[in-house]
XYZ file of C-alpha atoms in Angstrom:
471
model
C 25.296 28.461 -171.180
C 22.012 28.694 -173.053
C 21.591 30.827 -176.120
C 19.170 33.142 -174.311
C 21.682 33.854 -171.530
C 24.385 34.572 -174.106
C 22.052 36.928 -175.956
C 21.150 38.772 -172.735
C 24.816 38.989 -171.729
C 25.817 40.344 -175.130
C 23.000 42.912 -175.099
C 23.913 44.019 -171.571
C 27.571 44.431 -172.444
C 26.649 46.408 -175.548
C 24.469 48.770 -173.509
C 27.230 49.350 -170.933
C 30.534 49.425 -172.792
C 29.566 48.693 -176.347
C 30.356 50.722 -179.447
C 33.882 51.447 -178.224
C 32.711 53.181 -175.012
C 35.317 51.481 -172.831
C 36.346 53.370 -169.655
C 39.883 54.004 -170.831
C 40.582 56.938 -168.488
C 39.665 55.116 -165.220
C 41.532 51.987 -166.322
C 44.679 53.967 -167.090
C 44.415 55.937 -163.848
C 43.928 52.818 -161.716
C 46.787 51.028 -163.439
C 49.114 54.004 -163.045
C 48.351 54.545 -159.362
C 48.751 50.837 -158.606
C 51.989 50.565 -160.584
C 53.617 53.531 -158.831
C 52.486 52.644 -155.322
C 53.337 48.940 -155.597
C 56.729 49.675 -157.169
C 57.575 51.916 -154.192
C 56.864 49.260 -151.549
C 57.680 45.989 -153.331
C 61.289 45.885 -152.101
C 60.516 46.540 -148.439
C 57.361 44.548 -147.689
C 57.011 40.793 -147.102
C 54.581 38.830 -149.239
C 51.614 39.155 -146.833
C 52.209 42.840 -146.120
C 52.468 43.598 -149.834
C 49.306 41.594 -150.626
C 47.386 43.434 -147.907
C 48.637 46.820 -149.150
C 47.894 46.078 -152.818
C 44.463 44.575 -152.165
C 43.457 47.527 -149.968
C 44.487 49.912 -152.753
C 42.639 47.906 -155.405
C 39.515 47.615 -153.247
C 39.446 51.364 -152.599
C 39.755 52.166 -156.300
C 37.014 49.688 -157.226
C 34.670 51.027 -154.557
C 35.337 54.562 -155.717
C 34.153 53.917 -159.280
C 31.212 51.750 -158.163
C 29.998 54.598 -155.972
C 30.594 57.148 -158.719
C 30.622 56.992 -162.482
C 30.013 53.214 -162.712
C 27.262 53.020 -160.128
C 24.881 52.064 -162.939
C 26.520 48.601 -163.010
C 24.623 47.783 -159.812
C 21.379 49.495 -160.833
C 18.446 48.084 -162.721
C 18.553 48.352 -166.499
C 16.316 51.133 -167.802
C 15.053 48.642 -170.400
C 14.345 46.042 -167.701
C 10.578 45.994 -168.160
C 10.948 45.446 -171.894
C 13.492 42.643 -171.347
C 11.280 40.935 -168.766
C 8.469 40.861 -171.326
C 10.613 38.740 -173.659
C 10.380 34.896 -173.749
C 13.088 34.367 -171.100
C 12.890 32.941 -167.595
C 13.612 34.947 -164.463
C 16.569 32.738 -163.550
C 18.120 33.361 -166.960
C 17.800 37.115 -166.433
C 19.466 36.817 -163.013
C 22.308 34.665 -164.334
C 22.971 36.968 -167.280
C 22.950 40.027 -165.035
C 25.324 38.424 -162.483
C 27.730 37.381 -165.250
C 27.620 40.879 -166.759
C 28.305 42.610 -163.443
C 31.171 40.280 -162.574
C 32.712 40.547 -166.056
C 32.715 44.350 -166.074
C 33.831 44.400 -162.446
C 36.748 42.103 -163.302
C 37.937 44.496 -166.011
C 37.887 47.408 -163.558
C 39.650 45.419 -160.824
C 42.331 43.922 -163.085
C 43.503 47.414 -164.036
C 44.978 47.769 -160.539
C 45.571 44.066 -159.799
C 47.818 43.260 -162.762
C 50.547 45.810 -161.859
C 50.371 44.627 -158.240
C 50.719 40.972 -159.281
C 53.780 41.872 -161.330
C 55.508 43.331 -158.245
C 54.352 40.591 -155.828
C 57.596 39.680 -153.966
C 59.025 36.147 -153.948
C 56.128 34.723 -155.957
C 55.935 32.220 -158.787
C 53.306 32.170 -161.507
C 50.862 30.183 -159.355
C 51.116 32.637 -156.460
C 50.498 35.561 -158.779
C 47.427 33.808 -160.210
C 46.096 33.204 -156.669
C 46.652 36.886 -155.885
C 44.619 37.900 -158.942
C 41.858 35.478 -157.934
C 41.830 36.953 -154.421
C 41.567 40.468 -155.870
C 38.654 39.485 -158.100
C 36.935 37.823 -155.149
C 37.380 40.970 -153.084
C 35.897 43.080 -155.887
C 32.866 40.775 -156.050
C 32.417 40.998 -152.274
C 32.567 44.806 -152.277
C 30.052 44.993 -155.124
C 27.741 42.582 -153.306
C 27.939 44.656 -150.115
C 27.056 47.833 -152.041
C 24.213 46.053 -153.813
C 22.873 44.788 -150.471
C 22.959 48.257 -148.906
C 21.183 49.853 -151.865
C 18.604 47.044 -152.162
C 17.750 47.160 -148.451
C 17.828 50.919 -147.845
C 16.730 52.167 -151.264
C 16.870 55.951 -151.579
C 17.770 56.237 -147.872
C 21.213 54.827 -148.696
C 22.308 57.963 -150.568
C 23.678 59.806 -147.537
C 25.577 56.717 -146.419
C 27.050 56.195 -149.891
C 28.149 59.841 -150.157
C 29.833 59.638 -146.746
C 31.554 56.383 -147.690
C 32.786 57.804 -150.983
C 34.066 60.950 -149.252
C 36.078 58.781 -146.866
C 37.378 56.748 -149.795
C 38.496 59.825 -151.717
C 40.244 61.176 -148.656
C 41.743 57.783 -147.844
C 43.112 57.251 -151.344
C 44.627 60.735 -151.473
C 46.069 60.196 -147.999
C 47.423 56.804 -149.078
C 49.147 58.317 -152.102
C 50.688 61.077 -149.986
C 51.669 58.907 -147.020
C 52.022 55.560 -148.823
C 55.720 54.927 -148.098
C 55.249 55.897 -144.447
C 52.222 53.619 -144.077
C 54.085 50.796 -145.786
C 56.765 50.847 -143.094
C 54.095 49.807 -140.590
C 53.680 46.552 -142.569
C 57.351 45.601 -142.789
C 57.191 43.235 -139.813
C 53.691 41.868 -140.557
C 53.952 38.260 -141.694
C 50.340 37.165 -141.328
C 46.798 38.080 -140.374
C 47.579 37.935 -136.658
C 50.224 40.650 -137.030
C 47.708 43.290 -138.146
C 46.055 45.708 -135.689
C 42.570 44.800 -134.547
C 40.640 47.100 -136.877
C 42.806 46.233 -139.893
C 41.870 42.559 -139.502
C 38.253 43.445 -140.257
C 39.076 44.792 -143.731
C 38.294 42.516 -146.709
C 41.870 42.987 -147.951
C 43.106 41.282 -144.760
C 40.835 38.287 -145.337
C 41.818 37.861 -148.948
C 45.514 38.385 -148.250
C 45.894 35.744 -145.560
C 42.834 33.653 -144.758
C 42.150 31.436 -147.762
C 39.043 29.579 -146.403
C 37.464 32.841 -145.291
C 38.275 34.465 -148.616
C 36.771 31.642 -150.672
C 33.658 31.620 -148.477
C 33.241 35.384 -148.841
C 33.642 35.110 -152.612
C 30.987 32.411 -152.832
C 28.540 34.483 -150.770
C 29.281 37.520 -152.897
C 28.593 35.706 -156.155
C 25.384 34.295 -154.670
C 24.298 37.797 -153.638
C 24.980 39.164 -157.117
C 22.833 36.359 -158.491
C 19.886 36.600 -156.090
C 19.594 40.222 -154.939
C 17.374 42.452 -157.076
C 19.033 45.456 -158.662
C 17.957 48.750 -157.073
C 16.081 51.040 -159.373
C 18.028 54.024 -160.654
C 17.241 56.942 -158.376
C 15.372 59.957 -159.602
C 16.033 63.478 -158.435
C 15.480 63.934 -154.723
C 12.525 65.925 -153.492
C 12.177 68.477 -150.758
C 14.693 71.005 -149.441
C 17.939 70.054 -147.767
C 19.196 71.584 -144.489
C 22.002 73.327 -146.382
C 19.508 74.781 -148.862
C 17.391 76.128 -146.012
C 20.460 77.649 -144.327
C 21.457 79.379 -147.561
C 17.939 80.677 -148.293
C 18.563 84.224 -146.969
C 21.796 84.539 -148.958
C 20.013 83.140 -152.005
C 17.318 85.813 -151.749
C 19.932 88.541 -151.279
C 22.028 87.319 -154.229
C 18.972 87.122 -156.479
C 18.183 90.745 -155.623
C 21.591 92.451 -155.848
C 23.978 90.113 -157.722
C 22.061 88.028 -160.265
C 20.967 89.887 -163.391
C 17.487 89.553 -164.797
C 18.437 87.295 -167.727
C 20.544 85.105 -165.385
C 17.749 84.508 -162.885
C 16.243 81.420 -164.526
C 19.470 79.386 -164.722
C 20.508 80.628 -161.259
C 17.294 79.331 -159.668
C 17.371 76.118 -161.705
C 20.928 75.165 -160.757
C 20.560 76.248 -157.127
C 17.378 74.244 -156.634
C 17.676 71.258 -158.960
C 21.372 70.357 -159.211
C 21.781 69.245 -155.554
C 18.847 66.868 -156.072
C 20.520 64.970 -158.907
C 21.768 61.724 -157.391
C 24.594 61.194 -159.896
C 25.865 64.733 -159.383
C 25.863 64.317 -155.605
C 27.655 60.972 -155.688
C 30.299 62.183 -158.133
C 31.037 65.660 -156.781
C 30.354 65.898 -153.029
C 33.042 63.326 -152.097
C 35.717 65.701 -153.437
C 35.525 67.317 -149.995
C 37.683 64.395 -148.912
C 40.660 65.915 -150.780
C 41.250 68.962 -148.534
C 40.525 66.858 -145.462
C 43.105 64.278 -146.564
C 45.792 66.900 -147.118
C 45.008 68.397 -143.730
C 45.479 65.015 -142.043
C 48.679 64.474 -144.026
C 50.047 67.812 -142.877
C 49.066 67.204 -139.254
C 50.833 63.829 -139.236
C 54.006 64.980 -140.990
C 57.152 63.572 -139.423
C 58.998 66.887 -139.778
C 56.091 68.991 -138.535
C 54.784 70.398 -141.833
C 53.502 73.901 -141.218
C 49.751 73.752 -140.959
C 49.369 77.387 -141.909
C 51.136 76.829 -145.222
C 48.992 73.810 -145.977
C 45.759 75.562 -145.060
C 46.702 78.604 -147.153
C 47.333 76.269 -150.082
C 43.946 74.618 -149.614
C 42.177 77.987 -149.508
C 43.732 79.212 -152.754
C 43.790 76.080 -154.935
C 40.213 75.116 -155.846
C 41.502 73.983 -159.260
C 42.424 70.728 -157.545
C 38.854 69.654 -156.854
C 36.384 72.123 -158.422
C 36.797 70.686 -161.966
C 35.224 67.424 -160.793
C 32.145 69.385 -159.739
C 32.008 71.510 -162.877
C 32.172 68.687 -165.416
C 28.957 67.255 -163.924
C 26.930 70.476 -163.948
C 25.316 69.360 -167.214
C 24.340 65.917 -165.849
C 20.679 65.164 -165.189
C 18.294 62.224 -165.364
C 15.747 64.746 -166.666
C 17.890 65.757 -169.630
C 14.954 65.203 -171.982
C 13.672 68.585 -170.804
C 16.687 70.307 -172.353
C 14.409 71.887 -174.956
C 13.253 74.337 -172.275
C 16.790 75.734 -172.014
C 17.436 75.608 -175.756
C 14.254 77.553 -176.502
C 14.590 80.074 -173.654
C 14.692 83.723 -174.810
C 18.078 84.332 -173.164
C 21.604 83.964 -174.482
C 23.811 80.949 -173.693
C 26.201 83.349 -171.932
C 23.428 84.422 -169.561
C 22.528 80.788 -168.839
C 26.159 79.997 -168.076
C 26.616 83.088 -165.919
C 23.523 82.324 -163.844
C 24.668 78.753 -163.378
C 28.121 79.910 -162.234
C 26.626 82.243 -159.637
C 24.423 79.433 -158.328
C 27.466 77.162 -158.055
C 29.392 79.876 -156.228
C 26.633 80.289 -153.647
C 25.420 76.690 -153.371
C 28.731 74.800 -153.454
C 31.826 77.027 -153.331
C 30.656 79.111 -150.356
C 29.907 76.032 -148.147
C 33.297 74.580 -149.139
C 35.009 77.719 -147.890
C 32.905 77.704 -144.739
C 34.363 74.243 -144.074
C 37.892 75.466 -144.825
C 37.351 78.484 -142.562
C 36.268 76.187 -139.721
C 39.272 73.918 -140.294
C 41.683 76.861 -140.366
C 40.171 78.260 -137.176
C 40.330 74.924 -135.348
C 43.846 74.082 -136.513
C 45.451 77.530 -136.162
C 43.561 80.641 -135.048
C 40.592 82.822 -135.900
C 42.951 85.552 -137.097
C 44.589 83.211 -139.618
C 41.196 81.963 -140.839
C 40.051 85.553 -141.395
C 43.228 86.317 -143.357
C 43.095 83.320 -145.705
C 39.578 81.943 -146.234
C 37.689 85.077 -147.423
C 40.496 86.037 -149.812
C 40.650 82.480 -151.109
C 36.892 82.504 -151.706
C 37.091 85.691 -153.757
C 40.010 84.293 -155.768
C 37.873 81.229 -156.494
C 35.084 83.502 -157.728
C 37.593 85.103 -160.085
C 38.797 81.797 -161.561
C 35.371 80.118 -161.634
C 34.359 81.641 -165.017
C 37.634 80.463 -166.554
C 37.190 76.950 -165.190
C 33.539 76.885 -166.296
C 34.467 77.893 -169.842
C 37.177 75.222 -170.002
C 35.106 72.340 -168.638
C 31.383 72.885 -169.282
C 30.257 72.384 -172.876
C 26.462 72.096 -172.459
C 23.711 73.997 -170.650
C 23.140 72.970 -167.023
C 21.123 69.817 -166.402
C 20.892 68.998 -170.104
C 22.876 65.753 -170.608
C 22.366 62.206 -169.365
C 24.983 61.378 -166.688
C 26.442 58.569 -168.814
C 27.008 60.976 -171.726
C 28.916 63.644 -169.786
C 32.327 64.278 -171.336
C 35.196 64.717 -168.878
C 37.752 67.009 -170.490
C 40.320 67.789 -167.815
C 43.667 68.430 -169.498
C 46.018 68.754 -166.557
C 48.932 69.308 -168.916
C 47.402 72.486 -170.354
C 45.506 75.472 -168.948
C 44.462 73.687 -165.745
C 48.091 73.047 -164.823
C 48.971 76.706 -165.402
C 45.976 77.787 -163.333
C 46.925 75.448 -160.492
C 50.488 76.801 -160.475
C 49.212 80.398 -160.444
C 46.907 79.663 -157.518
C 49.738 77.966 -155.635
C 51.857 81.093 -156.124
C 48.935 83.212 -154.878
C 48.734 81.063 -151.730
C 52.446 81.533 -151.042
C 52.201 85.298 -151.573
C 49.134 85.543 -149.329
C 50.855 83.697 -146.503
C 53.959 85.873 -146.811
C 52.384 89.318 -147.166
C 48.788 89.161 -145.877
C 49.935 88.988 -142.273
C 47.252 91.087 -140.562
C 43.464 91.303 -140.673
C 43.481 94.931 -141.962
C 45.697 93.873 -144.854
C 43.338 90.983 -145.512
C 40.380 93.387 -145.590
C 42.193 95.562 -148.127
C 43.011 92.557 -150.304
C 39.402 91.344 -150.089
C 38.136 94.787 -151.123
C 40.398 94.747 -154.179
C 39.361 91.200 -155.074
C 35.667 92.027 -154.646
C 36.118 94.983 -156.992
C 37.796 92.677 -159.531
C 34.880 90.209 -159.266
C 32.353 93.024 -159.801
C 34.325 94.370 -162.790
C 34.572 90.898 -164.304
C 30.830 90.398 -163.899
C 30.060 93.774 -165.493
C 32.269 92.993 -168.492
C 30.548 89.659 -169.015
C-alpha cells in the first residue's frame, strides 16, 4: 500500500470515528441482541439453520445502521473537492475509500457476528472463522447494494430507503418477539434446499450454505465499493409533501387558535422544514415499523393474544418510539443558520413550545391516524373511537416531558453527526413507559363505551389546555 493511500485512509478514519468518537452504543446494542438471540437458539438449531438465522440477524442490524445514523459511510466526503485537488491519483482515492468503508463496516458487523460465532454449534476454530468471513462478505454485499441504489437513483431513492428501513425496524422487532417461534421452523433445515422459496433469495441463505455463490457475491461487492461513485450527501428536500398538503387546513387552524404569537416562528419552521431533512426522515420515520411489528406479533400469537389489549397498549405508549423522533429534532444540514434562532427576540421556552406543537400536529397526529385505522380494521370502529383519541391526548400531555428530557438544542440547529442521543431507559423514561402501560390497562378496563371515552377525552383536553397555559 502506497504512502498516499495510507494517508488518505488515516484521514478518512479520523474524520469518521477519530478523536474517540467510536459508535459504542450501536456496537453494544448489536452485540447484546445477537448474544441473547443466538444463545436462545444455539441448542435447538443445526449448523446451517443457526448460520442462516445468525446471518439474517446480523445483516438486518447492519442494514439498519447503514440506512440510519451511519449512512454517511456510503456518502461522498464533504471535503471531497479539496482532497481531489491534492497530488493523488483517482485510483488511489477509490482504493482508500473502499478500504475505509470496508474497515468501518467490518467493525459494525463483527459486533453481532462475534457472539454468533461463539455459539455456532458443532464447529471448530476453522468453521467459526469461515462463518465470520461469510458475515463480513454479506455486510460488504449489503453495503454495495445500498451504494448502487443511491448512486443510480440519487435523491429519488429516499422513499425506497425509508420504506426498506421501516420494514427492517419492524422485522427486527418482530424477530426479537417471535425469535424462538421462528427458530423452530429451521430445526429440520439442513441445507439451502430445505429453505422456502423466498428465503433462498436472501443473502444470508447464500452465505450460510452456498460457498461459491457467497465468494462470488463478495468479490462483486468489493468491486462495486471500489468502482461506484459515492452519492452526494442529500440536502433538504424541496416542495410540499402529500401529508403536508393534507394537514394544511389543520395547520392553519392550529396557528390561529392553539399556537401563541411568540411560538409561531418555531412552529412554522419545524412544521415546514423538519420533514425535508433527509437524515431526520431516515432516522425517525422507520419507527412506524415498531407498532406494526407488535400488531403482527399479536395477530400471530399461538395462544390468541387479545388484539384489543395490544392495540390499547400501542395507543397509550408513545414513549417506546417517540424518543427516537425527538432526539433528532435538532438535526439539520443547515445548522450553520442557527444564529437566526439564537438571536430571535423570543425565549427558548417559546421556541421549544412552538416546536412541540408542530411535532404534535405534523408527526404525532398522523401516527395516531395510522393507529386508529389499524384498530378499526383489526377490531371495530367503536373500539378505535374509545382508544385512539384518548391515547393521542395522553401523548400530548407527555410530549413536553419527553421533549425536556431529550432535546437539548433549538430545533434544526445541530449537524446530524453531532446530535447527542441521551435515552436513559433505566431512569425517567422507564417510569414514564410503566405509567403509560398502566394507563392503557385502565383505559381498556374502564373506558368501555363511546360516551365514557368522550368524557375522558374532554378531561384530557382540559388538562392539555391547562398545561399549555401554565407553560
